[in-house]
Amino acid sequence: MDKVITVITTPLYEAGLHQKTMYIALRDNATDAASELRPLQPVPSDNAKGDVDFYQEAEDKLDRLWRTKLGRYLYDYVVKEDLKKEGIRLPYSPDEIMLVSLPKHYTLWVHKKGNAADPRQDAYLHGSRFVNKFRSPAEFCHHLKWLLHGQPTKANGKPACDCRYCDGSRSQAEISQGFGAYHKRDHHGGGRSRGGGRTRAQESPIVVYKDYRKW
Ligand SMILES: [Zn+2]
């Protein structure tokens, strides 16, 4: 395999290109998790009705899906800005963006609840010292951006982060609305959005997720 060519290094991350894929590797300090904060109930427990209620560590495929979505977000809202600041021009725009791993000490879990044969399954990202858990890449991406801005704090010591948990003044719907059609596709994975949001002439983020189900 050819080498990944580094295009930018900062105190918090490094990004490189391999063919049309960009890899974003976070440094160990790009985290607000001090140790692995895990869900309280990691063991399956059947009750009399045969219902389950437990957390299972996410499989690679789901982890990768989150990292692809977060990678795209970071590219659009952090890496591009940094490249511009440094006067770096990429030889071509990446088709896929991959966060190499979640921030240090963050772990992704699936909460399984209900009938043991077919329980409800919800993904949760655990680890932050400030936020109990994030329920989707869309919820976490703002907090991730805050991590990559060096975790600035307000006068009261609270994170100056605009994610729905740190900020608290806006709902996730309002936050996501700021990105137009960007996050709506999170739940579907296919199909084109109906032209909502801003037009991004050259680099529609829509293209990037198209193959994730094959991974
Ligand atoms: Zn936050």
XYZ file of C-alpha atoms and ligand atoms in Angstrom:
216
model
C 0.000 0.000 0.000
C 1.180 3.460 -0.802
C 2.026 5.759 2.006
C -0.386 8.232 3.482
C 0.949 11.666 2.560
C 0.717 14.093 5.433
C -0.891 17.369 4.406
C -1.151 19.184 7.740
C 0.019 18.696 11.307
C -1.230 20.703 14.262
C -0.793 20.321 18.030
C -4.116 18.432 18.102
C -4.271 16.353 14.931
C -2.571 15.289 11.752
C -4.294 14.810 8.402
C -2.997 12.889 5.441
C -4.116 11.739 2.022
C -3.972 8.285 0.549
C -5.365 8.429 -2.955
C -8.817 9.977 -2.566
C -9.177 9.224 1.132
C -8.212 11.650 3.870
C -7.216 10.225 7.240
C -7.483 12.458 10.281
C -5.512 11.210 13.281
C -6.230 12.912 16.592
C -3.414 13.370 19.055
C -3.747 12.045 22.593
C -4.459 15.526 23.963
C -7.473 16.023 21.682
C -9.820 14.630 24.288
C -11.719 15.690 27.389
C -11.897 12.142 28.728
C -9.507 11.410 31.562
C -10.203 7.715 31.733
C -12.656 5.394 30.102
C -16.067 6.276 31.437
C -18.177 3.283 30.656
C -21.888 2.607 30.893
C -23.048 1.225 34.206
C -24.608 -1.940 32.930
C -22.281 -3.827 30.639
C -23.687 -7.274 31.383
C -26.838 -8.758 29.871
C -29.551 -9.357 32.452
C -32.634 -11.324 31.572
C -35.720 -10.697 33.574
C -38.737 -12.993 33.924
C -40.276 -11.754 30.694
C -37.135 -12.505 28.732
C -36.361 -8.825 28.235
C -32.804 -7.560 28.176
C -31.329 -4.210 29.146
C -27.597 -3.825 28.726
C -24.778 -2.071 26.900
C -22.522 -3.798 24.415
C -19.377 -2.307 22.934
C -20.102 -1.299 19.332
C -18.825 -3.431 16.493
C -16.173 -2.104 14.126
C -18.682 -1.384 11.397
C -20.671 1.024 13.549
C -17.519 2.590 14.981
C -16.307 3.140 11.441
C -19.597 4.678 10.386
C -19.377 7.203 13.208
C -15.753 7.961 12.375
C -16.621 8.537 8.711
C -19.375 11.008 9.580
C -17.234 12.768 12.167
C -14.298 12.833 9.747
C -16.386 14.572 7.096
C -17.557 17.112 9.621
C -14.026 17.783 10.849
C -12.802 18.196 7.306
C -15.534 20.704 6.478
C -15.419 22.699 9.693
C -11.876 22.378 11.042
C -9.359 20.971 8.556
C -10.387 23.173 5.627
C -10.060 26.258 7.798
C -6.660 25.175 9.029
C -5.448 24.413 5.509
C -6.555 27.853 4.407
C -4.840 29.483 7.377
C -1.606 27.691 6.551
C -1.916 28.448 2.857
C -1.954 24.744 1.994
C -3.760 23.643 -1.142
C -4.637 19.987 -1.549
C -3.755 18.388 -4.878
C -7.386 17.205 -5.047
C -10.430 17.069 -2.814
C -10.801 13.840 -0.865
C -13.794 11.646 -1.662
C -13.805 9.991 1.734
C -12.718 11.275 5.103
C -11.922 8.923 7.934
C -11.240 9.779 11.528
C -8.580 7.175 12.364
C -9.943 6.651 15.865
C -12.322 8.280 18.303
C -10.766 10.739 20.768
C -8.707 8.984 23.411
C -10.786 7.180 26.059
C -14.023 7.624 24.120
C -15.918 4.393 23.473
C -19.001 3.639 21.443
C -21.726 1.422 22.899
C -24.989 -0.075 21.818
C -27.766 -0.066 24.384
C -29.918 -3.137 23.837
C -33.274 -3.051 25.490
C -36.446 -5.063 25.193
C -37.231 -8.506 23.875
C -34.069 -10.602 23.901
C -34.708 -11.889 20.388
C -35.054 -8.433 18.864
C -34.163 -5.700 21.331
C -34.242 -2.002 20.578
C -30.689 -0.885 19.797
C -29.380 2.630 20.362
C -25.801 3.772 19.964
C -24.160 5.969 22.590
C -20.750 7.547 22.728
C -19.288 7.604 26.226
C -16.142 9.145 27.627
C -16.537 12.912 27.950
C -16.007 14.369 31.406
C -18.574 17.061 30.637
C -21.275 15.146 28.816
C -22.734 11.857 29.986
C -23.261 10.480 26.487
C -23.816 11.486 22.880
C -26.541 9.765 20.886
C -25.385 10.379 17.329
C -22.466 11.703 15.294
C -24.578 14.826 14.718
C -24.763 15.406 18.479
C -21.077 14.802 19.008
C -19.596 16.704 16.062
C -19.865 20.106 17.740
C -18.215 18.808 20.864
C -15.483 17.277 18.708
C -14.917 20.621 17.030
C -14.582 22.150 20.488
C -11.925 19.537 21.336
C -10.017 20.497 18.191
C -10.242 24.166 19.050
C -8.294 23.417 22.222
C -11.227 23.119 24.663
C -11.773 26.834 25.376
C -13.763 27.610 28.512
C -16.149 30.362 29.520
C -15.550 32.718 32.448
C -17.452 30.296 34.696
C -15.117 27.446 33.761
C -17.726 25.615 31.670
C -16.831 24.494 28.137
C -17.341 27.196 25.518
C -18.821 24.504 23.315
C -21.961 24.808 21.234
C -23.044 21.165 21.392
C -26.561 20.666 22.744
C -25.321 19.449 26.118
C -22.641 22.036 26.888
C -24.604 24.929 25.472
C -28.096 23.933 26.483
C -29.725 26.917 24.812
C -30.514 25.197 21.525
C -32.125 21.881 20.646
C -30.315 19.419 18.406
C -32.860 20.190 15.686
C -31.929 23.862 15.820
C -28.223 23.078 15.817
C -28.550 20.662 12.901
C -30.664 23.141 10.993
C -27.630 25.344 10.788
C -26.126 22.725 8.519
C -29.052 22.502 6.131
C -29.383 19.048 4.658
C -26.063 17.999 6.082
C -27.240 15.890 8.997
C -30.570 14.800 7.686
C -28.936 12.085 5.700
C -27.417 10.621 8.847
C -30.534 8.597 9.372
C -30.998 7.327 5.854
C -27.659 6.862 4.215
C -29.039 6.903 0.707
C -30.832 9.177 -1.666
C -30.250 12.796 -2.408
C -31.469 15.527 -0.195
C -34.028 17.791 -1.720
C -31.857 20.795 -2.155
C -32.236 22.165 1.355
C -29.522 24.193 2.983
C -26.655 25.957 1.395
C -25.328 24.982 -1.965
C -21.811 23.680 -1.925
C -20.814 23.915 -5.499
C -17.754 21.724 -5.800
C -17.722 19.473 -2.815
C -21.124 18.276 -1.857
C -20.783 16.317 1.392
C -23.573 14.126 0.044
C -21.164 12.027 -1.971
C -19.105 10.819 0.916
C -21.421 8.521 2.784
C -22.673 6.623 -0.177
C -20.760 3.407 0.315
C -20.741 3.058 4.046
C -23.160 0.158 4.096
C -20.690 -1.971 2.188
C -18.022 -1.657 4.852
Zn -19.976 20.145 24.188
